Tab-separated table of C-alpha atoms in Angstrom:
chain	number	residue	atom	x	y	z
A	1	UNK	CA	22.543	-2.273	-35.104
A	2	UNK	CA	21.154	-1.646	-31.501
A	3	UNK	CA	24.265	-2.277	-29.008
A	4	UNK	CA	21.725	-5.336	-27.659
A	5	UNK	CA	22.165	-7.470	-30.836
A	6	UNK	CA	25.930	-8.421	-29.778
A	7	UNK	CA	24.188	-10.471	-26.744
A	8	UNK	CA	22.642	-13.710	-27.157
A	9	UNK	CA	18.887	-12.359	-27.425
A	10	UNK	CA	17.100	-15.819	-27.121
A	11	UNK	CA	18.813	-16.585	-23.804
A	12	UNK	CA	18.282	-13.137	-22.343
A	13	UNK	CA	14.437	-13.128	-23.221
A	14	UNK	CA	14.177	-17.103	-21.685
A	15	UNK	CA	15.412	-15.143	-18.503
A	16	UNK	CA	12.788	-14.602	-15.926
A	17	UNK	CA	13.998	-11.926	-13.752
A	18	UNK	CA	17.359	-10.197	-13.859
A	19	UNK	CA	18.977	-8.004	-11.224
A	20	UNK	CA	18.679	-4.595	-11.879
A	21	UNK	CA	20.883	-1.951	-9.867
A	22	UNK	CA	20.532	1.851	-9.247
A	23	UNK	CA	22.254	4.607	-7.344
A	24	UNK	CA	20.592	5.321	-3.885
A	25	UNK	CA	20.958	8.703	-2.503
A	26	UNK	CA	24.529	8.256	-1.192
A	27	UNK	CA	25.320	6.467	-3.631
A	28	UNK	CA	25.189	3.185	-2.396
A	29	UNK	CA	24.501	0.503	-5.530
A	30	UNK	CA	21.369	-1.050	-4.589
A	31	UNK	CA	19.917	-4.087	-6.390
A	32	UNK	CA	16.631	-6.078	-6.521
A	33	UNK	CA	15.335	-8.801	-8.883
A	34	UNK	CA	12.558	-7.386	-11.574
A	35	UNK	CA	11.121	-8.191	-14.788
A	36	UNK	CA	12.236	-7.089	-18.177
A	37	UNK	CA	10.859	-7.007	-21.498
A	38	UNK	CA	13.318	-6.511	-24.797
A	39	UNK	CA	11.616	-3.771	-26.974
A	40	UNK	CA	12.639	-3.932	-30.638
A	41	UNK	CA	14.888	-1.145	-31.359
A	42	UNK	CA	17.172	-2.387	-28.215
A	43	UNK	CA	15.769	-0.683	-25.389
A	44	UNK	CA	14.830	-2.566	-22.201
A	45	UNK	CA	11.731	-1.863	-20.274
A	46	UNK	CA	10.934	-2.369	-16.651
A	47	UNK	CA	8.353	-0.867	-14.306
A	48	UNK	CA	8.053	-0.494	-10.592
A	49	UNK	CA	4.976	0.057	-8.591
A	50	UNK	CA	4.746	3.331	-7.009
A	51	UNK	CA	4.912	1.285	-3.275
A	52	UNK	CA	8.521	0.460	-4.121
A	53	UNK	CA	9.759	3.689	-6.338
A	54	UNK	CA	13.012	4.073	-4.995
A	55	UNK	CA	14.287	2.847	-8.268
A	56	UNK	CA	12.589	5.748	-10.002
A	57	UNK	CA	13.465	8.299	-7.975
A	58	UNK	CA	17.120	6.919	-7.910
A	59	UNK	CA	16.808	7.323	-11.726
A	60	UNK	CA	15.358	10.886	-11.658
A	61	UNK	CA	18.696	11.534	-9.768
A	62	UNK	CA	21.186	9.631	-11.402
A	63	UNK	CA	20.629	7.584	-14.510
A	64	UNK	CA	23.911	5.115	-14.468
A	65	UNK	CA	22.196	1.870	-13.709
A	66	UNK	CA	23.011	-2.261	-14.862
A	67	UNK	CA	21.268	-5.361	-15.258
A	68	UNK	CA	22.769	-8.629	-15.244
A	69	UNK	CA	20.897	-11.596	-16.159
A	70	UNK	CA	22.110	-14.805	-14.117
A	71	UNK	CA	19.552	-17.096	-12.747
A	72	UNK	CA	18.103	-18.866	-15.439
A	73	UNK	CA	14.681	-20.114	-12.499
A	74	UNK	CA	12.225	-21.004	-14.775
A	75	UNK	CA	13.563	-20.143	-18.486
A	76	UNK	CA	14.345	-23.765	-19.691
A	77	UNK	CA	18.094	-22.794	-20.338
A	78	UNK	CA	20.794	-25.087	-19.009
A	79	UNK	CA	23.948	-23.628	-18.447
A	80	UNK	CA	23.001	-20.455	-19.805
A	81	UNK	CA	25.244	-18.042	-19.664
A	82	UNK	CA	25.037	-14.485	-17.738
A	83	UNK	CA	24.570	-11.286	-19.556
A	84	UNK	CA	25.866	-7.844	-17.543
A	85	UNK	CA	24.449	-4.919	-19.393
A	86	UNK	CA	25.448	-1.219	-18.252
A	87	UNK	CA	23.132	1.586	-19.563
A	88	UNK	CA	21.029	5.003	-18.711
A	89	UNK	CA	17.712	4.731	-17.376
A	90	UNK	CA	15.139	6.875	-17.440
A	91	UNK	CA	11.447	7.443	-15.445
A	92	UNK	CA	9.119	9.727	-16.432
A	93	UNK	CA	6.812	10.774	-12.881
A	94	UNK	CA	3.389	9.886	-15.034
A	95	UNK	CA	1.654	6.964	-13.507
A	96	UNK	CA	0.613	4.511	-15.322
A	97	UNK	CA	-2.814	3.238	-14.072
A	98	UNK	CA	-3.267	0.868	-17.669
A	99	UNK	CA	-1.490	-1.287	-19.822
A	100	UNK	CA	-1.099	1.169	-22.264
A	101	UNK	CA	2.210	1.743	-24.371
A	102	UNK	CA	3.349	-1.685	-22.299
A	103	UNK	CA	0.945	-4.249	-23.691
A	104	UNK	CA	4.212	-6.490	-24.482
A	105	UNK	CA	5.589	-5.739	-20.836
A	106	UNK	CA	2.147	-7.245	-19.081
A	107	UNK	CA	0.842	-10.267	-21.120
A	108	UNK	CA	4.626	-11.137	-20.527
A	109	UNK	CA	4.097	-11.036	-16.877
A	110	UNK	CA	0.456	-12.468	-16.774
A	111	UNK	CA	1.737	-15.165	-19.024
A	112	UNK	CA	5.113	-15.711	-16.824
A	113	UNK	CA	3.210	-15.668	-13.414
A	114	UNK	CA	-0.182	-16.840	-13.787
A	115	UNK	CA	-0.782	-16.244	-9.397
A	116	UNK	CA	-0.500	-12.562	-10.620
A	117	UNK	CA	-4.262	-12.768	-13.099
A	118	UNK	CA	-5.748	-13.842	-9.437
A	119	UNK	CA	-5.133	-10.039	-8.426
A	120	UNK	CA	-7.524	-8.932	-10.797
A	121	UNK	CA	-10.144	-11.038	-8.846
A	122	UNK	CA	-13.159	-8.511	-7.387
A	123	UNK	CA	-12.017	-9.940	-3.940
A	124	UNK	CA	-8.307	-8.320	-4.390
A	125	UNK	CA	-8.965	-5.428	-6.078
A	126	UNK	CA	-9.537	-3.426	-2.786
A	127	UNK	CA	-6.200	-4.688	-1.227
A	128	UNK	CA	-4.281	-4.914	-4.643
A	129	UNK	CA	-4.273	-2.078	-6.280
A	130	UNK	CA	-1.661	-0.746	-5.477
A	131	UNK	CA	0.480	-3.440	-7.750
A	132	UNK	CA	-1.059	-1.780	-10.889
A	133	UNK	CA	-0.172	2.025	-10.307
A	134	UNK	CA	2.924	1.768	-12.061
A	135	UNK	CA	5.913	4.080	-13.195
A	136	UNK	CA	7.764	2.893	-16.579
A	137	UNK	CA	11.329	2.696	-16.790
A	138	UNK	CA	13.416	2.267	-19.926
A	139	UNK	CA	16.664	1.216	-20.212
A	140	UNK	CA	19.421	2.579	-23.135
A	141	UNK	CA	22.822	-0.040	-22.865
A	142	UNK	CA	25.610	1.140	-23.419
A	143	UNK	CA	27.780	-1.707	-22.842
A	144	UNK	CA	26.898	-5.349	-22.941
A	145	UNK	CA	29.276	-8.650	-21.230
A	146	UNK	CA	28.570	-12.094	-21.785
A	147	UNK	CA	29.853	-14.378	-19.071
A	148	UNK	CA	29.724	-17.978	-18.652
A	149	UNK	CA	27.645	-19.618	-15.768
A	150	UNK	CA	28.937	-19.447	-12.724
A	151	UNK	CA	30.662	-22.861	-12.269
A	152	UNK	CA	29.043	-25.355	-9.554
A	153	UNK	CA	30.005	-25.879	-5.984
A	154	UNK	CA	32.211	-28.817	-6.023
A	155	UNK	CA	30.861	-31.427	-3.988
A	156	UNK	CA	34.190	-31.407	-1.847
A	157	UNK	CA	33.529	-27.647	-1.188
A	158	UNK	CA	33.669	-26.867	2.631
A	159	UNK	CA	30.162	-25.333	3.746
A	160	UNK	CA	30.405	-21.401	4.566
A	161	UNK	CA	32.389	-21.026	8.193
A	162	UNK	CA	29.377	-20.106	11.474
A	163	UNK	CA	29.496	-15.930	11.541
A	164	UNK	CA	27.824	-13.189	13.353
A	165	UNK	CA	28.272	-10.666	10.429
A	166	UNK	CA	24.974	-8.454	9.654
A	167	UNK	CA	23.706	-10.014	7.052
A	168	UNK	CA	25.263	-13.854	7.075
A	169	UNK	CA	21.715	-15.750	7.979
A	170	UNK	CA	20.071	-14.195	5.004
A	171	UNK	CA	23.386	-15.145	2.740
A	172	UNK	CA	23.556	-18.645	4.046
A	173	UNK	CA	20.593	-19.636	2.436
A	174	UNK	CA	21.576	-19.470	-0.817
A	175	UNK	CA	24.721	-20.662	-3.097
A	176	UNK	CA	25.580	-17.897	-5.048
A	177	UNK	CA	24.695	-13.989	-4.238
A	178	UNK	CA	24.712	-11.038	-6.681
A	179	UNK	CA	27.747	-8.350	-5.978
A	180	UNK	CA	26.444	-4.548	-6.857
A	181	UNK	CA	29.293	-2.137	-7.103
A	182	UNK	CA	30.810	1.042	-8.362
A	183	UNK	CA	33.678	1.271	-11.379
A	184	UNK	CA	36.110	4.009	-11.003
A	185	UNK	CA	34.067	6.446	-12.664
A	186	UNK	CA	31.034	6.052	-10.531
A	187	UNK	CA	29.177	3.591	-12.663
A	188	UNK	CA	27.161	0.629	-11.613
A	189	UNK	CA	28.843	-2.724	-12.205
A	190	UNK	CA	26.744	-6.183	-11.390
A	191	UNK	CA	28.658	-9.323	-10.799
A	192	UNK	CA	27.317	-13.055	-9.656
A	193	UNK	CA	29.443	-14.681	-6.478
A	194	UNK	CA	29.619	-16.822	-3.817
A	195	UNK	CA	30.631	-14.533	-0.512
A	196	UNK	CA	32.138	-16.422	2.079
A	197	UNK	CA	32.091	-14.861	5.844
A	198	UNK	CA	36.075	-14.044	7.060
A	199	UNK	CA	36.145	-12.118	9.970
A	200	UNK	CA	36.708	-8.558	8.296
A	201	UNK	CA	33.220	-9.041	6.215
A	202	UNK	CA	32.390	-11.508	3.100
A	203	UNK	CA	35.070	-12.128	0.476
A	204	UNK	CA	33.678	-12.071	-2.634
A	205	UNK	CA	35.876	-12.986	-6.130
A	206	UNK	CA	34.999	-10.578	-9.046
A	207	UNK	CA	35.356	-11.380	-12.825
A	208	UNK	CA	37.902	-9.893	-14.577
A	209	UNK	CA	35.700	-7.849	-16.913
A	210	UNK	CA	33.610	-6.734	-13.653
A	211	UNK	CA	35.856	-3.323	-12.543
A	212	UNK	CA	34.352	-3.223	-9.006
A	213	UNK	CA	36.053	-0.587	-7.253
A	214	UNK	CA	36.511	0.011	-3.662
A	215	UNK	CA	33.254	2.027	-1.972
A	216	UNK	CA	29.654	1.301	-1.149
A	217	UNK	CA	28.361	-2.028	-2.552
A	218	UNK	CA	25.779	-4.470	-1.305
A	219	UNK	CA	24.939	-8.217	-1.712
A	220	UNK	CA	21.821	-8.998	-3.212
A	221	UNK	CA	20.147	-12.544	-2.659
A	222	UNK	CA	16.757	-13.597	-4.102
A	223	UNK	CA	14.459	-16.232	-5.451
A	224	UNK	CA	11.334	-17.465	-7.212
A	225	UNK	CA	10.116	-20.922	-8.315
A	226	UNK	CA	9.729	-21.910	-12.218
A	227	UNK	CA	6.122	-19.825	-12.082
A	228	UNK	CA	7.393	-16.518	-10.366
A	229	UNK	CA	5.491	-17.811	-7.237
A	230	UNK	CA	7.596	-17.835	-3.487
A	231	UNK	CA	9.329	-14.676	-4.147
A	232	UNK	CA	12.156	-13.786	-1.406
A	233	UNK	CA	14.527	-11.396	-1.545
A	234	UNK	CA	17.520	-9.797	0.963
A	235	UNK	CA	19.816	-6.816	0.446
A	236	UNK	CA	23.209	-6.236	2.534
A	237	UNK	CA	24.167	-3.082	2.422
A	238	UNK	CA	28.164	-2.192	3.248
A	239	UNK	CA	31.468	-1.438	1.949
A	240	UNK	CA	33.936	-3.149	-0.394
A	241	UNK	CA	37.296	-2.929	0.766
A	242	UNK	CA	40.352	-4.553	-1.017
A	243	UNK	CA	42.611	-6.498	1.445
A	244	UNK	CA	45.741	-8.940	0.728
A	245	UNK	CA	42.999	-12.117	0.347
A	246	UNK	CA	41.500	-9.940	-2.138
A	247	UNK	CA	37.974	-8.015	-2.437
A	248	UNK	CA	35.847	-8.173	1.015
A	249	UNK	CA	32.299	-6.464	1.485
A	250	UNK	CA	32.207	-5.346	5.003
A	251	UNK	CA	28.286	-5.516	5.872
A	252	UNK	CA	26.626	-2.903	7.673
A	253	UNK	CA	22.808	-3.089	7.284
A	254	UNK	CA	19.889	-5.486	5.906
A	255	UNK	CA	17.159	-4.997	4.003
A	256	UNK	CA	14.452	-7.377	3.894
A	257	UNK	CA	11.318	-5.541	1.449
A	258	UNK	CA	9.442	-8.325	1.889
A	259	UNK	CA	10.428	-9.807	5.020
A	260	UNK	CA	11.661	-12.786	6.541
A	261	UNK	CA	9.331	-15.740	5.203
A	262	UNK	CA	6.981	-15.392	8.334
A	263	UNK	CA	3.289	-16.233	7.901
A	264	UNK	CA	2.651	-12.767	9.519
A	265	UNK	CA	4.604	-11.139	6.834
A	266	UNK	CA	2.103	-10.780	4.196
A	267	UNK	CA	0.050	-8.487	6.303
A	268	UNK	CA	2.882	-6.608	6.901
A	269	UNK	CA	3.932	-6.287	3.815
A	270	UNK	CA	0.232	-4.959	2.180
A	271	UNK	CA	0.158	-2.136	5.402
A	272	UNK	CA	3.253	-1.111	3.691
A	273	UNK	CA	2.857	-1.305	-0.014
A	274	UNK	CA	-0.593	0.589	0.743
A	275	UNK	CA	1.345	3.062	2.838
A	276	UNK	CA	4.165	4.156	0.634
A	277	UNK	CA	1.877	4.229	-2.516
A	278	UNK	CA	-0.313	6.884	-0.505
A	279	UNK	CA	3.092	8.918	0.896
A	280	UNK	CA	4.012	9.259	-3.438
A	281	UNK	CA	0.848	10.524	-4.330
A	282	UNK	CA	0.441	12.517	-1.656
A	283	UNK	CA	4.062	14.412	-1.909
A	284	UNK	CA	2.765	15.317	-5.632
A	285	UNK	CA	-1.230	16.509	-4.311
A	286	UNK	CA	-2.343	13.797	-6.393
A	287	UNK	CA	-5.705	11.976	-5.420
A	288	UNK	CA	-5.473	8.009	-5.844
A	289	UNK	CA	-6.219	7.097	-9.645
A	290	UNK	CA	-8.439	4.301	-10.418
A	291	UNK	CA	-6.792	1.499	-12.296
A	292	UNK	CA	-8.239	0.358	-15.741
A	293	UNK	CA	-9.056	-3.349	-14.402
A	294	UNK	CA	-10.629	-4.376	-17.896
A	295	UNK	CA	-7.808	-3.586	-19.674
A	296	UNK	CA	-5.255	-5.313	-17.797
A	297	UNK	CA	-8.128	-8.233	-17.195
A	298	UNK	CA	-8.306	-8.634	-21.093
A	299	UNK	CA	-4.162	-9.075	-21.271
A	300	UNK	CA	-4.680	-11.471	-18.241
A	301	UNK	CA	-6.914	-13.471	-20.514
A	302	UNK	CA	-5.054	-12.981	-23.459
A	303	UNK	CA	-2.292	-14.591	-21.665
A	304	UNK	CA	-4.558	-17.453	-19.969
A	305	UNK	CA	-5.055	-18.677	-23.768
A	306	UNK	CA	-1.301	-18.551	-24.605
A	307	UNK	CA	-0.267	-20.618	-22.110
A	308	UNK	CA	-3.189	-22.980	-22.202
A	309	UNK	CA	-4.067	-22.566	-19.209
């Protein structure tokens, strides 16, 4: 019986994105919100464009990573509970420039975020295309945790203290934040918390079952409507350190992939994608591939007619 089957499935398919962590270079945990589809013999699959393939070539280097699934956004699930699962990733370096062997993984997406068909439009191929040169990643677990929601603010709750910390605008936007860690042996660990500035860095509280060690960790906030539409997302990258209030992450940088929310932003954002996508395929002497639009235009379609729409 795959390892999977011990979670509840139903709940962790209704899940829209999850957080899904790797091992950067130094070994910093860094986490970022994707998409996952549940194959049937119990492996996960995920895929990142080749404008943001850190992840891959985190994996290439070190294949410890973790998901946890804990912001139900769009699945219909009330109180659902969060599922942590640890595993060992792997990424072959063959682009994907079809839907091909991931059929499952796209009418998913095209189905989950209907803005995404527009892409396929003539008129956004040329700035776009980028979004469909894909590497696939799958994911073997190896250990699987089923926590209950994260209980709500009480109403009484006193609203985060002013700080100056790197890092506290972003997290004072939203309630909750995810924690990305280490365990003692090295190994990604993924917990769901609500940091709270103190004047050494933001002390987080950690689930019993989540062995977060002292090291390099980072805070991940993000967020999407019910359609996968209005993505934002923030990293803050830093150190946990134990202290006698308990567990404090001690911020030293920001990340902001996406940017801040400015109208300007978008621009940005396609210079870059455009950019890095030409930097990976250029380190390999590898001329741009043409995507297979029909293809991934007949799984938009497909999709179109299972959600009515």
């Amino acid at each position: 019986m795959p390892l999977l089957d011990s979670a509840p499935l139903d709940v962790l398919d209704a899940y829209r994105t999850c957080e899904f962590v790797t091992l950067g270079r130094d070994g910093t945990p860094l986490a970022w919100p994707t998409a996952v589809w549940r194959r049937p013999d119990g492996t996960l699959l995920l895929s990142t464009s080749l404008a943001f393939a850190r992840k891959a070539l985190n994996i290439r280097r070190d294949g410890r990573v973790a998901l946890l699934f804990s912001d139900p956004t769009g699945s219909g699930l009330e109180e659902a509970p969060q599922i942590f699962v640890g595993g060992h990733a792997e990424c072959p370096d063959e682009i994907m420039t079809g839907p091909q062997g991931a059929e499952d993984y796209w009418r998913m997406l095209f189905e989950r975020q209907p803005h995404s068909r527009s892409y396929l439009a003539a008129p956004m191929r040329l700035v776009m295309d980028w979004y469909y040169l894909r590497l696939l990643i799958t994911v073997t677990p190896r250990q699987v945790v089923v926590r209950p929601p994260l209980p709500a603010a009480g109403a009484s709750a006193a609203p985060a203290p002013a700080s100056d910390l790197p890092g506290a605008a972003q997290l004072a936007r939203f309630p909750t934040a995810v924690l990305a860690a280490r365990d003692a042996t090295g190994a990604p660990v993924l917990a769901r918390t609500r940091p709270v500035p103190t004047p050494e860095g933001f002390a987080v509280d950690v689930p019993a079952d989540c062995p977060a060690a002292p090291g390099s960790a980072s805070l991940l906030v993000h967020r999407h409507d019910e359609r996968l539409n209005h993505m934002h997302n923030a990293l803050v990258r830093g150190e946990l350190r134990e202290t006698g209030g308990g567990p404090v992450l001690v911020p030293a940088k920001v990340v902001e992939p996406m940017g801040s929310g400015r109208a300007s932003d978008a621009v940005s954002v396609l210079r870059s994608t455009r950019r890095a996508t030409d930097r990976y395929l250029r380190q390999r002497g590898l001329t741009r591939p043409r995507v297979e639009w029909q293809e991934f235009r007949a799984l938009a379609q497909d999709a179109r007619r299972r959600a009515g729409a």
